[in-house]
Coordinates of N, CA and C in Angstrom, one line a residue:
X1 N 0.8 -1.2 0.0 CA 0.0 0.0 0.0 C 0.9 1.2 0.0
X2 N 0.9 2.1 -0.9 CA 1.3 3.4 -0.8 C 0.2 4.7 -0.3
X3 N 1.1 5.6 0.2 CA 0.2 6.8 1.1 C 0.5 7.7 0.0
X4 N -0.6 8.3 -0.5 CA 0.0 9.8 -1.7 C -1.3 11.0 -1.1
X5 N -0.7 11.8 -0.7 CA -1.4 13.0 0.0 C -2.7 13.5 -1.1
X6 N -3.6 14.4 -1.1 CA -4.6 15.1 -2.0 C -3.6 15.8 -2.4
X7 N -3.2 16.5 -2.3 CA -2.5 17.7 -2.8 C -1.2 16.7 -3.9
X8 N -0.8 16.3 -3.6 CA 0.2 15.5 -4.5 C -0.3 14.8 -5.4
X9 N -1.8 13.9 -5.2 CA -2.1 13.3 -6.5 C -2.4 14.2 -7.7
X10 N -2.8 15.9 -6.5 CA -3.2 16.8 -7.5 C -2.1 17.5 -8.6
X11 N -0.9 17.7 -7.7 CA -0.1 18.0 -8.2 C 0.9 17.5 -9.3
X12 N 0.5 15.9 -9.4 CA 1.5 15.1 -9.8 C 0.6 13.7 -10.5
X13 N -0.8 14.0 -11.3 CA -1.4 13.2 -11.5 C -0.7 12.0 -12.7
X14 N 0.2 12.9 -13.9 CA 0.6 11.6 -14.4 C 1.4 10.4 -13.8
X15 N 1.9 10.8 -12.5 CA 2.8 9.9 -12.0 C 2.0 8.9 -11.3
X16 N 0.9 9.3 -11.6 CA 0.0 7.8 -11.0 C 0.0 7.0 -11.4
X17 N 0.5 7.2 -13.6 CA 0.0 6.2 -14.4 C 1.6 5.1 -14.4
X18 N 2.2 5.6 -13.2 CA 3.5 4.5 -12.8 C 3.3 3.8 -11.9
X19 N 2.1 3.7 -10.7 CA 1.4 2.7 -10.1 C 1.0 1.6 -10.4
X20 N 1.6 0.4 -10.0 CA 0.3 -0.9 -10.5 C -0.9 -0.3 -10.1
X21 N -2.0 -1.0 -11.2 CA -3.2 -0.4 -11.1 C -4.1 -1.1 -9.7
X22 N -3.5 -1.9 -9.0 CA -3.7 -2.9 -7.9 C -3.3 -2.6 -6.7
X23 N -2.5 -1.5 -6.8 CA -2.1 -0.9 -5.6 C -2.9 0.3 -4.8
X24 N -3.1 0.2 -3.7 CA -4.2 1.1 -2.8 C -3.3 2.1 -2.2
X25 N -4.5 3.2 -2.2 CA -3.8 4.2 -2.1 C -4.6 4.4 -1.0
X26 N -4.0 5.6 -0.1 CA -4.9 5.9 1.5 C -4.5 6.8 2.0
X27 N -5.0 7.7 2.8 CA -4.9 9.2 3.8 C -5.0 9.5 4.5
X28 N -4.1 8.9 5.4 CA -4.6 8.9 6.9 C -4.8 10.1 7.4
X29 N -4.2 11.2 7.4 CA -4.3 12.5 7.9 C -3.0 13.4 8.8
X30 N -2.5 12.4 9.1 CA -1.1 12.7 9.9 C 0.3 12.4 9.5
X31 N 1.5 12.6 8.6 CA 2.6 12.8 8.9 C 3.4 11.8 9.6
X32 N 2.9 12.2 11.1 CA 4.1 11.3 12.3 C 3.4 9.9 11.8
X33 N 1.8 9.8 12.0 CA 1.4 8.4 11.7 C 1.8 7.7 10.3
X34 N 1.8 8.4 9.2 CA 2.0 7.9 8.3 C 3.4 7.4 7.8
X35 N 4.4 8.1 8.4 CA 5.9 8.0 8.4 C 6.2 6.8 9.3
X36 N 5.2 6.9 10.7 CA 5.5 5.4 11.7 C 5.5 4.3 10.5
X37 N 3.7 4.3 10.0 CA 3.7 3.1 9.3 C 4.8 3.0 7.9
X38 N 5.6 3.7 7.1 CA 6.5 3.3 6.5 C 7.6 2.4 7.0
X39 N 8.1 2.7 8.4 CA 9.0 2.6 8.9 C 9.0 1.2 9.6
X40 N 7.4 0.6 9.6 CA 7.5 -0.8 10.0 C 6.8 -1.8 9.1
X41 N 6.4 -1.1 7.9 CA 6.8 -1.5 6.7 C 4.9 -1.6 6.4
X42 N 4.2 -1.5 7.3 CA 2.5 -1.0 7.1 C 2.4 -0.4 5.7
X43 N 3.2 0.7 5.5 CA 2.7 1.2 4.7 C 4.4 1.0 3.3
X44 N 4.3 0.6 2.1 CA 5.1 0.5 1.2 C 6.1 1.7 0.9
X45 N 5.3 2.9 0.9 CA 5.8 4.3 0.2 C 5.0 5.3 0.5
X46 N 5.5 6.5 0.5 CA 4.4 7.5 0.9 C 5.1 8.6 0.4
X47 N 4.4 9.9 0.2 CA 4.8 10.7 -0.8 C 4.0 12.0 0.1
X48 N 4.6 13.2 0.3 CA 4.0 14.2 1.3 C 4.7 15.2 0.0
X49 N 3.5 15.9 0.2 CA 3.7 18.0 -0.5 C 3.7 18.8 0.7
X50 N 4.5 19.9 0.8 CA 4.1 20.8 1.5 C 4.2 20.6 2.5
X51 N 5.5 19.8 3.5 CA 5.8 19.7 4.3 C 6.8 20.9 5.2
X52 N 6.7 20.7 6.3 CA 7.9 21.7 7.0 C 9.0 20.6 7.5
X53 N 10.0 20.9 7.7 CA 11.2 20.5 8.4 C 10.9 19.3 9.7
X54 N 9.8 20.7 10.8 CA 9.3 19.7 11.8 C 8.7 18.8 11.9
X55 N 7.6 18.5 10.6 CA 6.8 17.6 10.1 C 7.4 16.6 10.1
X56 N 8.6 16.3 9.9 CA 9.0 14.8 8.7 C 10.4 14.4 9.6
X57 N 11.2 15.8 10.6 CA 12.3 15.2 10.6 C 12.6 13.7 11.6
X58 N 12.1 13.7 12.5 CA 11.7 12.3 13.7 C 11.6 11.0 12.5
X59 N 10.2 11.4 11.6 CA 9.7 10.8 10.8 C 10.9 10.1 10.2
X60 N 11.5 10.9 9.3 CA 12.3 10.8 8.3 C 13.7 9.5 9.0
X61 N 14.2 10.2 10.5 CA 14.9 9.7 11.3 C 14.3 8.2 11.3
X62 N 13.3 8.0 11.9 CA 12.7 6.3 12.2 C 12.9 5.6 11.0
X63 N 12.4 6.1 9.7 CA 12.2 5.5 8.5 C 13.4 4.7 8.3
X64 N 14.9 6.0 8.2 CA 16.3 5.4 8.4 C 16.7 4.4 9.1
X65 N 16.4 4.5 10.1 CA 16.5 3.8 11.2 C 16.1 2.3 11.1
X66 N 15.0 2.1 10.4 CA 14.8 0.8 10.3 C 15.0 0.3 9.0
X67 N 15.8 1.0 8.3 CA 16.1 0.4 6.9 C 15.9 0.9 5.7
X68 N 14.7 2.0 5.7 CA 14.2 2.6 5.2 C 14.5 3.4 4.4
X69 N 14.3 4.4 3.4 CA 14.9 5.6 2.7 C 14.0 6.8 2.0
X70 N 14.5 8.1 1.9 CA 13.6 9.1 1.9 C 14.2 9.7 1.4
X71 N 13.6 10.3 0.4 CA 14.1 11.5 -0.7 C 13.5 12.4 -0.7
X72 N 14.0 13.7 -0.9 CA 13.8 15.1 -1.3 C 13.4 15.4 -2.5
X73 N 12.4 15.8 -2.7 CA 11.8 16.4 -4.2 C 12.3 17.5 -4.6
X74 N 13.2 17.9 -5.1 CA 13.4 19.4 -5.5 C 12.8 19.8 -6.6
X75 N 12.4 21.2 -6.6 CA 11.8 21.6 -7.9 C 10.9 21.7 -8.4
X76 N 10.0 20.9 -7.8 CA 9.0 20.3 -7.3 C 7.7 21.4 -6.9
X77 N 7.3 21.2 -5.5 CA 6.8 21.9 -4.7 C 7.6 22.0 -3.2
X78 N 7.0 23.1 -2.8 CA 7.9 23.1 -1.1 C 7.5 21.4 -0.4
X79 N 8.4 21.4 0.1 CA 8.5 19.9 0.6 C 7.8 18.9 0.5
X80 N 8.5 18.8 -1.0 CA 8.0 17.3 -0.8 C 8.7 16.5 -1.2
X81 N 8.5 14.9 -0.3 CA 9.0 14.2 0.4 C 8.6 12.5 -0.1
X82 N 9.4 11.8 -0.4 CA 9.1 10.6 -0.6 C 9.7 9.5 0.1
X83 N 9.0 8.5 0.8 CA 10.1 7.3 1.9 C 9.1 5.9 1.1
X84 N 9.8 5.7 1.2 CA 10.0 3.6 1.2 C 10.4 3.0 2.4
X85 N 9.8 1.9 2.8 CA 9.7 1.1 3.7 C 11.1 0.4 3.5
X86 N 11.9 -0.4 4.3 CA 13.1 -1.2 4.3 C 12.8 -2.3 3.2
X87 N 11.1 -3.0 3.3 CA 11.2 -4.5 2.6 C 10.6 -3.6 0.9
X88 N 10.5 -2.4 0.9 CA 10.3 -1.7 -0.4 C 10.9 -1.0 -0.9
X89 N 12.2 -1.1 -0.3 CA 13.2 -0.2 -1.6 C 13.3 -0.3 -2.9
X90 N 13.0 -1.5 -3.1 CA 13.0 -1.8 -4.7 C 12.2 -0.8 -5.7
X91 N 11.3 -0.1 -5.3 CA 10.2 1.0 -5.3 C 11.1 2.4 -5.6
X92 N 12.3 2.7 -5.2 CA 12.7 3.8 -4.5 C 13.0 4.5 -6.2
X93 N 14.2 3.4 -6.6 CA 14.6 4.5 -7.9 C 13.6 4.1 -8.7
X94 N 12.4 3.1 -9.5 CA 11.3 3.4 -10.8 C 10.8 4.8 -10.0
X95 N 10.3 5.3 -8.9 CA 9.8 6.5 -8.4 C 10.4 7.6 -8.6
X96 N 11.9 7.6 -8.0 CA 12.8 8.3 -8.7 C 12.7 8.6 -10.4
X97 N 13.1 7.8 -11.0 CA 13.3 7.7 -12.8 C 11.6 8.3 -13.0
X98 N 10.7 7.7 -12.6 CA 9.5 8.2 -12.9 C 9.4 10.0 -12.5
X99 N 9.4 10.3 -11.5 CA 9.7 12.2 -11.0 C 10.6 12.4 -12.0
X100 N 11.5 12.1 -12.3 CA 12.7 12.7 -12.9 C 12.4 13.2 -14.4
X101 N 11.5 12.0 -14.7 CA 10.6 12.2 -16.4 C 9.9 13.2 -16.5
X102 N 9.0 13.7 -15.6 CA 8.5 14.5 -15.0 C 9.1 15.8 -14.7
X103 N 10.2 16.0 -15.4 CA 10.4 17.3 -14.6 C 10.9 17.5 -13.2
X104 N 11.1 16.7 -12.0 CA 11.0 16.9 -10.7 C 13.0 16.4 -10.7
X105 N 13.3 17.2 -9.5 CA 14.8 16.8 -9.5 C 15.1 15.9 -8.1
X106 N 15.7 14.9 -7.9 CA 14.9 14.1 -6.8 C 16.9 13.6 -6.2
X107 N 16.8 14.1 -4.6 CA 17.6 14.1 -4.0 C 17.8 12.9 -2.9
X108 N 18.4 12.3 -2.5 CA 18.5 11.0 -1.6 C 18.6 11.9 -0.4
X109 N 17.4 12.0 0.9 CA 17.7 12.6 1.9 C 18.5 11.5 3.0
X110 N 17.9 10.3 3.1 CA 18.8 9.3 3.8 C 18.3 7.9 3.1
X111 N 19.2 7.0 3.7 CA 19.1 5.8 3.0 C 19.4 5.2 4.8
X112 N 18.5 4.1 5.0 CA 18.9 3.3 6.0 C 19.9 2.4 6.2
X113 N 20.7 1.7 7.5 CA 21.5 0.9 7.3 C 20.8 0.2 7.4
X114 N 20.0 -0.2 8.4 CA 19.5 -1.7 9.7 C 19.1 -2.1 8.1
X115 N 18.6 -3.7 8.4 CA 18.3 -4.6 7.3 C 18.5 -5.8 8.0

């Protein structure tokens, strides 16, 4: 299951058509929760617009922390933010290569050790 915000599917609707069409999408409403569940692998990928710094950094921390990895969208829109779960990195660069087709310039914020 991947998490893609309203505002990002809005912003970023061709990049949907790089989704299996089988894959569920969801909104939970929160950030810290949504970042927990990447981090213990609940949730596959998740994608935030319009984040601040304090939003994501803990977040971003745990994701690492358990294996996990999270990129920087530059170019983009203000913060936004893409992580992969540890057992879904494989996800990390077609998302990448996919943004990048797109126009978006896409930076590695951390990459996990644990595994």
């Amino acid at each position: 299951m991947i998490h893609l915000t309203p505002r990002w599917r809005k912003k970023r609707p061709r990049w949907r058509n790089f989704l299996p069409s089988n894959i569920k999408q969801r909104t939970l409403g929160s950030i810290a929760l949504e970042m927990a569940w990447v981090a213990t692998g609940r949730l596959d990928a998740a994608a935030w617009y319009r984040t601040h710094d304090w939003d994501v950094a803990a977040g971003m921390l745990i994701i690492q922390e358990s294996g996990g990895a999270g990129c920087h969208i530059m170019n983009g829109g203000k913060g936004e933010i893409l992580a992969c779960s540890a057992h879904s990195l494989h996800l990390l660069q077609p998302l990448r290569d996919c943004l990048e087709d797109h126009g978006a310039s896409v930076g590695i914020v951390n990459e996990g050790t644990s595994r």
